Amino acid sequence: MSFVKVNHVKKQYQTKFSATTVQALKDVHFEVEKGEFISIMGESGSGKSTLLNILATLDVATEGEVLLDGKDLANIPEGKLAAFRRDHLGFVFQDFNLLDTFTVRDNIYLPLVLAKQKLSIMEERIKPLAKQLAIEELLEKHPFELSGGQKQRVAIARALITQPEIVLADEPTGALDSKNSEEVLEMFERINAEGQTLLMVTHSALAASRSSRVLFIKDGRVFHQLYRAGKSHEEFFNMISNTMTNLLSTRGE
Ligand SMILES: Nc1ncnc2c1ncn2[C@@H]1O[C@H](COP(=O)(O)OP(=O)(O)OP(=O)(O)O)[C@@H](O)[C@H]1O
């Protein structure tokens, strides 16, 4: 059984006063195995955020279903959604979403505080994470004292501390310069190598070249996918770039 199954998902938005309908996802179908690092790419308006929102249980499909470890996300009662997100999913955003009034340590603890976990568990979990993400020296600082790359590494630690089944990342390098992007992508690659399943939406071929598979969305459908399968970053980057160029040249067909 696949770890994540996106089964013929369609999503329609009704515009204001239901005057028109937008078909954001027309028929999205793919599966994710445990331990994969998937990138979702596609032009602006192709449906990437819509798909991510459905996977994040922030929105529901109009048709089709999304299964996480066999569980249909649409069947989770409204009142249990926040707890489900907190316990099963990790989130990394473009703009970090850290709280400036909290220390780095407290930002990372936050999901466990909300889950009413014991302090001893928080302390136990933060140690290896802080080491892995090279933020041990930053734990007592505040987010406003950190570089963008450091902030994103803290955000990754916050996403991982609940030991989520899958981490969903929305343009995680979108606000970073190339050096900081590299740092963050290396961390993603490392945590994936240790078994963490990751799904990242990105516009960047460089970022996508770190993943194990890239899905290209066009007009609300997965129209192509590429497997890294042992290729170097550079080789995979070239394949992704070529696909993006072809995608642009067939625009409007
Ligand atoms: N709440 C909404 N109401 C109506 N239409 C929407 C809504 N959200 C998205 N859409 C439309 O659905 C389509 C897909 O949008 P979506 O935001 O998923 O694309 P995207 O690939 O994430 O774009 P970007 O890369 O610019 O973030 C677009 O045509 C968009 O205008």
Short mmCIF file of C-alpha atoms and ligand atoms in Angstrom, two decimals:
data_model
loop_
_atom_site.label_atom_id
_atom_site.label_comp_id
_atom_site.label_asym_id
_atom_site.label_seq_id
_atom_site.Cartn_x
_atom_site.Cartn_y
_atom_site.Cartn_z
CA MET A 1 0.00 0.00 0.00
CA SER A 2 1.27 3.48 -0.86
CA PHE A 3 2.00 5.84 1.97
CA VAL A 4 0.19 8.73 0.32
CA LYS A 5 -2.37 8.16 -2.41
CA VAL A 6 -3.82 11.08 -4.31
CA ASN A 7 -6.65 9.35 -6.11
CA HIS A 8 -8.12 11.20 -9.11
CA VAL A 9 -8.50 14.45 -7.19
CA LYS A 10 -10.52 17.31 -8.63
CA LYS A 11 -10.99 20.70 -7.09
CA GLN A 12 -13.40 23.35 -8.22
CA TYR A 13 -13.58 26.82 -6.78
CA GLN A 14 -16.74 28.82 -6.98
CA THR A 15 -15.93 32.47 -7.50
CA LYS A 16 -17.77 35.16 -5.60
CA PHE A 17 -21.56 34.93 -5.94
CA SER A 18 -20.93 31.60 -7.81
CA ALA A 19 -20.79 33.48 -11.11
CA THR A 20 -18.06 31.23 -12.51
CA THR A 21 -16.26 28.04 -11.60
CA VAL A 22 -12.49 27.58 -11.61
CA GLN A 23 -11.27 24.03 -12.14
CA ALA A 24 -8.00 24.27 -10.17
CA LEU A 25 -7.32 20.50 -10.18
CA LYS A 26 -8.78 18.49 -13.04
CA ASP A 27 -7.58 14.97 -12.30
CA VAL A 28 -4.52 14.68 -10.10
CA HIS A 29 -3.37 11.14 -9.51
CA PHE A 30 -0.12 9.98 -7.93
CA GLU A 31 1.27 7.95 -5.07
CA VAL A 32 4.09 8.57 -2.66
CA GLU A 33 6.09 5.79 -1.02
CA LYS A 34 7.42 6.08 2.51
CA GLY A 35 10.85 7.73 2.49
CA GLU A 36 10.43 9.54 -0.85
CA PHE A 37 11.36 13.20 -1.33
CA ILE A 38 8.90 14.58 -3.86
CA SER A 39 9.00 17.99 -5.51
CA ILE A 40 5.91 19.48 -7.11
CA MET A 41 6.63 21.96 -9.88
CA GLY A 42 4.47 23.89 -12.30
CA GLU A 43 3.73 27.36 -13.51
CA SER A 44 1.90 29.93 -11.46
CA GLY A 45 -1.80 29.00 -11.34
CA SER A 46 -1.22 25.32 -12.24
CA GLY A 47 -2.75 24.13 -8.95
CA LYS A 48 0.27 23.46 -6.69
CA SER A 49 -1.01 25.39 -3.65
CA THR A 50 -4.47 23.90 -4.08
CA LEU A 51 -2.96 20.41 -3.98
CA LEU A 52 -0.76 21.25 -0.98
CA ASN A 53 -3.76 22.68 0.90
CA ILE A 54 -5.70 19.46 0.32
CA LEU A 55 -2.75 17.35 1.49
CA ALA A 56 -2.45 19.63 4.53
CA THR A 57 -6.16 19.08 5.35
CA LEU A 58 -6.75 22.82 5.02
CA ASP A 59 -9.11 22.21 2.11
CA VAL A 60 -11.04 19.25 0.69
CA ALA A 61 -11.21 17.81 -2.80
CA THR A 62 -14.42 18.26 -4.77
CA GLU A 63 -13.99 14.74 -6.16
CA GLY A 64 -11.52 11.92 -5.56
CA GLU A 65 -9.71 11.17 -2.32
CA VAL A 66 -6.39 11.60 -0.54
CA LEU A 67 -5.23 8.74 1.67
CA LEU A 68 -2.41 9.08 4.21
CA ASP A 69 -1.28 5.67 5.39
CA GLY A 70 -4.67 4.32 4.26
CA LYS A 71 -6.67 7.00 6.07
CA ASP A 72 -9.02 9.13 3.97
CA LEU A 73 -8.30 12.76 4.94
CA ALA A 74 -11.87 13.78 4.08
CA ASN A 75 -13.18 11.50 6.87
CA ILE A 76 -11.39 13.33 9.67
CA PRO A 77 -14.03 15.21 11.68
CA GLU A 78 -13.71 19.01 11.60
CA GLY A 79 -13.01 19.17 15.34
CA LYS A 80 -10.09 16.75 15.04
CA LEU A 81 -8.32 18.36 12.08
CA ALA A 82 -6.01 20.63 14.08
CA ALA A 83 -4.84 17.73 16.23
CA PHE A 84 -4.41 15.54 13.14
CA ARG A 85 -2.22 18.18 11.46
CA ARG A 86 -0.19 18.64 14.62
CA ASP A 87 0.34 14.91 15.20
CA HIS A 88 0.85 13.62 11.66
CA LEU A 89 2.09 16.45 9.43
CA GLY A 90 5.06 18.80 9.57
CA PHE A 91 4.98 22.18 7.83
CA VAL A 92 7.78 24.35 6.45
CA PHE A 93 6.82 27.68 4.87
CA GLN A 94 8.57 30.17 2.60
CA ASP A 95 8.53 32.89 5.28
CA PHE A 96 9.45 30.60 8.22
CA ASN A 97 6.42 31.52 10.41
CA LEU A 98 8.50 31.71 13.61
CA LEU A 99 7.35 33.71 16.62
CA ASP A 100 9.80 36.56 17.29
CA THR A 101 8.82 36.87 20.96
CA PHE A 102 9.78 33.26 21.64
CA THR A 103 13.31 31.86 21.78
CA VAL A 104 14.37 29.38 19.13
CA ARG A 105 13.99 26.59 21.69
CA ASP A 106 10.41 27.63 22.53
CA ASN A 107 9.52 27.96 18.84
CA ILE A 108 10.67 24.37 18.31
CA TYR A 109 8.84 23.14 21.41
CA LEU A 110 5.58 24.86 20.44
CA PRO A 111 3.86 21.94 18.59
CA LEU A 112 4.67 19.65 21.53
CA VAL A 113 3.43 22.25 24.03
CA LEU A 114 0.15 22.39 22.08
CA ALA A 115 0.05 18.58 22.15
CA LYS A 116 0.54 18.75 25.96
CA GLN A 117 3.71 16.67 25.83
CA LYS A 118 6.03 16.38 28.82
CA LEU A 119 9.04 18.67 29.02
CA SER A 120 11.32 15.64 29.35
CA ILE A 121 10.15 14.40 25.91
CA MET A 122 10.76 17.85 24.39
CA GLU A 123 14.28 17.96 25.85
CA GLU A 124 15.00 14.45 24.65
CA ARG A 125 13.84 15.19 21.09
CA ILE A 126 15.43 18.61 20.62
CA LYS A 127 18.97 17.39 21.27
CA PRO A 128 19.53 15.19 18.20
CA LEU A 129 17.48 17.57 16.02
CA ALA A 130 19.52 20.62 17.02
CA LYS A 131 22.71 18.70 16.29
CA GLN A 132 21.46 17.42 12.93
CA LEU A 133 20.34 20.90 11.85
CA ALA A 134 23.43 22.65 13.28
CA ILE A 135 21.40 25.01 15.47
CA GLU A 136 22.70 23.96 18.89
CA GLU A 137 24.32 27.38 19.42
CA LEU A 138 21.11 29.20 18.47
CA LEU A 139 18.61 27.70 20.89
CA GLU A 140 18.52 30.60 23.36
CA LYS A 141 18.45 33.31 20.66
CA HIS A 142 15.34 34.89 19.15
CA PRO A 143 14.36 34.47 15.49
CA PHE A 144 15.07 38.16 14.68
CA GLU A 145 18.73 37.55 15.53
CA LEU A 146 19.10 34.82 12.89
CA SER A 147 19.89 34.70 9.16
CA GLY A 148 17.22 33.42 6.75
CA GLY A 149 18.94 30.05 6.44
CA GLN A 150 19.21 29.69 10.21
CA LYS A 151 15.52 30.61 10.58
CA GLN A 152 14.55 27.96 8.05
CA ARG A 153 16.65 25.34 9.82
CA VAL A 154 14.81 26.23 13.06
CA ALA A 155 11.49 25.93 11.20
CA ILE A 156 12.55 22.49 9.96
CA ALA A 157 13.36 21.44 13.54
CA ARG A 158 9.90 22.66 14.61
CA ALA A 159 8.35 20.61 11.79
CA LEU A 160 10.30 17.49 12.76
CA ILE A 161 9.92 17.56 16.54
CA THR A 162 6.48 15.93 16.39
CA GLN A 163 8.02 13.08 14.31
CA PRO A 164 5.48 13.59 11.51
CA GLU A 165 4.64 10.97 8.90
CA ILE A 166 5.27 13.54 6.17
CA VAL A 167 6.74 17.06 5.97
CA LEU A 168 4.97 19.44 3.58
CA ALA A 169 7.15 22.33 2.45
CA ASP A 170 5.83 25.30 0.50
CA GLU A 171 8.65 27.10 -1.39
CA PRO A 172 11.09 26.56 1.51
CA THR A 173 13.95 28.32 -0.30
CA GLY A 174 11.78 31.07 -1.82
CA ALA A 175 13.00 33.74 0.63
CA LEU A 176 16.65 32.62 0.76
CA ASP A 177 19.80 33.60 -1.12
CA SER A 178 21.70 30.85 -2.93
CA LYS A 179 24.10 30.06 -0.06
CA ASN A 180 21.30 29.74 2.50
CA SER A 181 19.17 27.78 0.01
CA GLU A 182 22.02 25.31 -0.42
CA GLU A 183 22.29 24.89 3.34
CA VAL A 184 18.57 24.27 3.77
CA LEU A 185 18.41 21.87 0.82
CA GLU A 186 21.33 19.90 2.19
CA MET A 187 19.38 19.53 5.43
CA PHE A 188 16.33 18.31 3.56
CA GLU A 189 18.44 15.78 1.71
CA ARG A 190 19.99 14.62 4.95
CA ILE A 191 16.71 14.19 6.84
CA ASN A 192 15.28 12.38 3.83
CA ALA A 193 18.31 10.06 3.78
CA GLU A 194 17.41 9.22 7.37
CA GLY A 195 13.94 8.12 6.25
CA GLN A 196 11.76 11.23 6.52
CA THR A 197 9.11 11.47 3.78
CA LEU A 198 9.03 14.96 2.26
CA LEU A 199 6.82 16.73 -0.25
CA MET A 200 7.93 20.17 -1.41
CA VAL A 201 6.31 22.69 -3.73
CA THR A 202 8.96 24.74 -5.50
CA HIS A 203 9.60 26.95 -8.51
CA SER A 204 13.32 26.27 -8.26
CA ALA A 205 14.93 23.59 -10.44
CA LEU A 206 17.94 23.76 -8.11
CA ALA A 207 15.77 22.93 -5.10
CA ALA A 208 13.91 20.18 -6.99
CA SER A 209 17.23 18.62 -8.05
CA ARG A 210 17.71 17.56 -4.40
CA SER A 211 14.55 15.45 -4.36
CA SER A 212 14.09 11.84 -5.44
CA ARG A 213 11.19 12.55 -7.82
CA VAL A 214 9.71 15.63 -9.45
CA LEU A 215 6.05 15.85 -10.44
CA PHE A 216 5.14 18.53 -12.98
CA ILE A 217 1.63 19.91 -12.76
CA LYS A 218 0.08 21.65 -15.69
CA ASP A 219 -3.52 22.80 -16.06
CA GLY A 220 -4.58 20.90 -12.94
CA ARG A 221 -3.02 17.55 -13.92
CA VAL A 222 0.27 15.75 -13.31
CA PHE A 223 1.57 15.74 -16.86
CA HIS A 224 5.10 14.47 -16.32
CA GLN A 225 7.42 13.06 -13.69
CA LEU A 226 11.15 12.57 -13.38
CA TYR A 227 13.02 10.18 -11.11
CA ARG A 228 16.46 11.10 -9.81
CA ALA A 229 17.50 7.43 -9.56
CA GLY A 230 21.13 7.93 -8.62
CA LYS A 231 21.76 10.97 -10.83
CA SER A 232 23.96 13.76 -9.49
CA HIS A 233 22.37 17.11 -8.56
CA GLU A 234 23.78 18.59 -11.74
CA GLU A 235 22.45 15.87 -14.05
CA PHE A 236 19.04 15.96 -12.40
CA PHE A 237 19.03 19.78 -12.47
CA ASN A 238 19.65 19.69 -16.23
CA MET A 239 16.81 17.21 -16.77
CA ILE A 240 14.43 19.35 -14.70
CA SER A 241 15.47 22.55 -16.50
CA ASN A 242 14.93 20.91 -19.91
CA THR A 243 11.48 19.72 -18.87
CA MET A 244 10.62 23.24 -17.66
CA THR A 245 11.77 24.71 -20.98
CA ASN A 246 9.64 22.19 -22.89
CA LEU A 247 6.72 22.97 -20.60
CA LEU A 248 7.00 26.67 -21.44
CA SER A 249 7.35 26.02 -25.16
CA THR A 250 4.13 23.93 -25.20
CA ARG A 251 2.19 26.52 -23.19
CA GLY A 252 -1.34 27.08 -24.45
CA GLU A 253 -1.49 23.89 -26.48
N1 LIG B 1 -9.93 30.36 -3.24
C1 LIG B 1 -9.95 30.39 -4.57
N2 LIG B 1 -11.07 30.81 -5.23
C2 LIG B 1 -11.12 30.82 -6.58
N3 LIG B 1 -10.08 30.43 -7.38
C3 LIG B 1 -8.96 30.01 -6.78
C4 LIG B 1 -8.82 29.98 -5.36
N4 LIG B 1 -7.57 29.53 -5.05
C5 LIG B 1 -6.95 29.30 -6.24
N5 LIG B 1 -7.78 29.57 -7.28
C6 LIG B 1 -7.49 29.40 -8.71
O1 LIG B 1 -7.12 28.03 -8.91
C7 LIG B 1 -6.05 27.92 -9.85
C8 LIG B 1 -4.86 27.21 -9.19
O2 LIG B 1 -4.33 28.07 -8.17
P1 LIG B 1 -3.13 27.66 -7.22
O3 LIG B 1 -2.97 28.75 -6.22
O4 LIG B 1 -3.36 26.29 -6.69
O5 LIG B 1 -1.90 27.65 -8.23
P2 LIG B 1 -0.32 27.59 -7.93
O6 LIG B 1 0.24 26.62 -8.91
O7 LIG B 1 -0.10 27.30 -6.50
O8 LIG B 1 0.15 29.06 -8.27
P3 LIG B 1 1.42 29.90 -7.64
O9 LIG B 1 2.64 29.20 -8.14
O10 LIG B 1 1.24 31.25 -8.24
O11 LIG B 1 1.27 29.87 -6.16
C9 LIG B 1 -5.73 29.35 -10.31
O12 LIG B 1 -6.45 29.59 -11.49
C10 LIG B 1 -6.28 30.19 -9.17
O13 LIG B 1 -6.66 31.48 -9.63
#
